[in-house]
Amino acid sequence: MDTLLQILSPDFLLRDALVASVLVGLVCPLVGVYFVLRRMVFLGVALPQVSSAGIAFAFLVFNVVVGPHEPFQLSERVLALIGSFTFTLAATIILAYFEQRRAMVEARIGTAYAIAAAATILLLAKDPHGEAQLVHLLRGDILATTGTSLVWMAAIFAAVVFALFAFRKELLLVSFDRDLAVVFGKRPGLWDLVLYLLTGVVISLGVMTAGPIATFGFLIVPPVTMHLIAGRMLTFSLGAAALGALTAFGGFYCAYRFDLPLGPAEVALASIALAVVAGGSGLRRAIGRRGT
Amino acid sequence: MSPNLIELHNASFGYDTQPVLQHVSLSVERGEFTVLVGPNGAGKTTLLRGVLGLIPVLSGRVVYHFDRKASPPGYVPQRDSLDSIFPLSAMEVVLMGTYAKLPPLWPVGRAGRQRAAQCLEQVGLATMGKRPFWTLSGGQRQRVLIARALAAEPEVLFLDEPTAGVDHEAETAIAALITELNRTHGLTVMLVTHHLDRIRSSVHSTILVDDGVATRRRLDVQSAP
């Protein structure tokens, strides 16, 4: 209880990190619901890794062309964001294109993951400046979150959330019934691109803040959990976001209280929630079958 | 105003530049009930999708004598084309029909919700709006999709095998509903089906699709059995 009060205190030393963590937990599932609904879950595994490769690539190019970057400065985060976003968006568009063609989908995504993972390590090995800090950033350097970066992150995530809700009817229509969207003259390709742009932003910021493991966990686990119980789209989206935020907070509490790594603690907690809901849902179905 | 709602002039349709139907020239009149018939794989759905603009016209022309923006076509797809992974209520599915006339950033307002509720009532499912779409029976789901098509306030309704895979009773109810929409509400109907018997007396014309060719035949509704 003391730890909880300490975390909730306005003077809590890691308050910015806590808020950043909860924001990632809140926003990632809002994009993740489309990954689940479009049956693109494997993309959720590959893209955070691709994002990491983008960060490593941006640092290496900057180092070669301009010179060593300043560690722990805002400029470093901007540079990382540019690399991460560019790689994530390009990979999303390419992989989503092949996803629609339904040919060798798993193989392509697996290949993208393997290439991205190898490229990240190789690019890091070739960057002589501050490899240790880079590794921190690639794993998600949530403790490096400052007031300024938190404000930027909150503003960008707010814009993403606004776009997701403002365009929810278009995104739902092209995801659920692409033909009807064409009949209505809605240009599905354009709305796919909007979704991929938002996905790219969320994954880039998520990976830089919380790391690839937590980002993937929040993209997929809360939506999968809510899918077991939600009967409506709005309940599904909002429920997944709320569950993500809750498990992010809970994960942060556990990591702080028991001195655990943050990302894995958050994913573990989200997975426990999934197990509980799946168990309850299965039990309810079993009771329902007995009743009939 | 042209008596024809849709005209095809020497139109060819297909996939990846490979034509399935070639040199189709026919017209569909306003208020007409047209049924596309033919053997499996003959190209009935290809023709329907071509007329709707879902596949490109490889050559020739499709002319619409109605404003597709002001009165978007109502479309009921084949039942297997939708993914049951989407957690949607029946009302949420019907509301999609109202998206046709809404620009981006414009939410579905009270009028849209009322329209969707009326459409659900029109297909006999007024009390089913909150039910999860995928827990409904096959026939009920088809009626929800018809309600969704009606929510777009169309002049013409395109239906791709709406009675496939539903039981006898549901098939009769759906056939009666489509007939009523055509007769009472004056909706032009283009329907792909294998089961012409149940609606033969209501149909004005058939388009026989076979061997890459589509041939229209006008039926005498009064004398039909």
Short mmCIF file of C-alpha atoms in Angstrom, two decimals, chain B residues 2 4 23 30 35-37 44 60 66-67 75-76 100 111-112 115 123 125 128 134-135 152 173 177 189 206 212 218:
data_model
loop_
_atom_site.label_atom_id
_atom_site.label_comp_id
_atom_site.label_asym_id
_atom_site.label_seq_id
_atom_site.Cartn_x
_atom_site.Cartn_y
_atom_site.Cartn_z
CA SER B 2 -34.18 7.77 -68.98
CA ASN B 4 -33.14 2.82 -67.84
CA HIS B 23 -19.26 -7.73 -74.99
CA ARG B 30 -36.13 1.73 -63.12
CA VAL B 35 -32.38 -11.89 -61.58
CA LEU B 36 -28.97 -13.13 -62.70
CA VAL B 37 -29.07 -16.86 -63.28
CA LYS B 44 -23.00 -14.05 -62.36
CA GLY B 60 -16.88 -0.94 -73.13
CA PHE B 66 -28.68 7.98 -61.24
CA ASP B 67 -26.41 9.95 -58.95
CA TYR B 75 -25.27 -3.88 -51.68
CA VAL B 76 -25.80 -7.21 -49.94
CA ALA B 100 -22.44 6.26 -47.54
CA ALA B 111 -31.21 11.07 -38.01
CA GLY B 112 -28.83 8.31 -39.10
CA ARG B 115 -32.93 5.67 -40.22
CA VAL B 123 -36.80 -6.16 -42.29
CA LEU B 125 -35.79 -7.19 -36.73
CA MET B 128 -32.61 -7.27 -32.50
CA TRP B 134 -22.76 -13.16 -35.35
CA THR B 135 -25.13 -14.72 -32.81
CA ALA B 152 -27.96 3.98 -47.68
CA ALA B 173 -39.03 -14.66 -45.70
CA LEU B 177 -38.98 -9.07 -48.24
CA VAL B 189 -33.44 -5.01 -57.71
CA THR B 206 -33.64 -12.55 -66.10
CA GLY B 212 -18.81 -15.88 -71.07
CA ARG B 218 -37.96 -10.11 -70.28
#
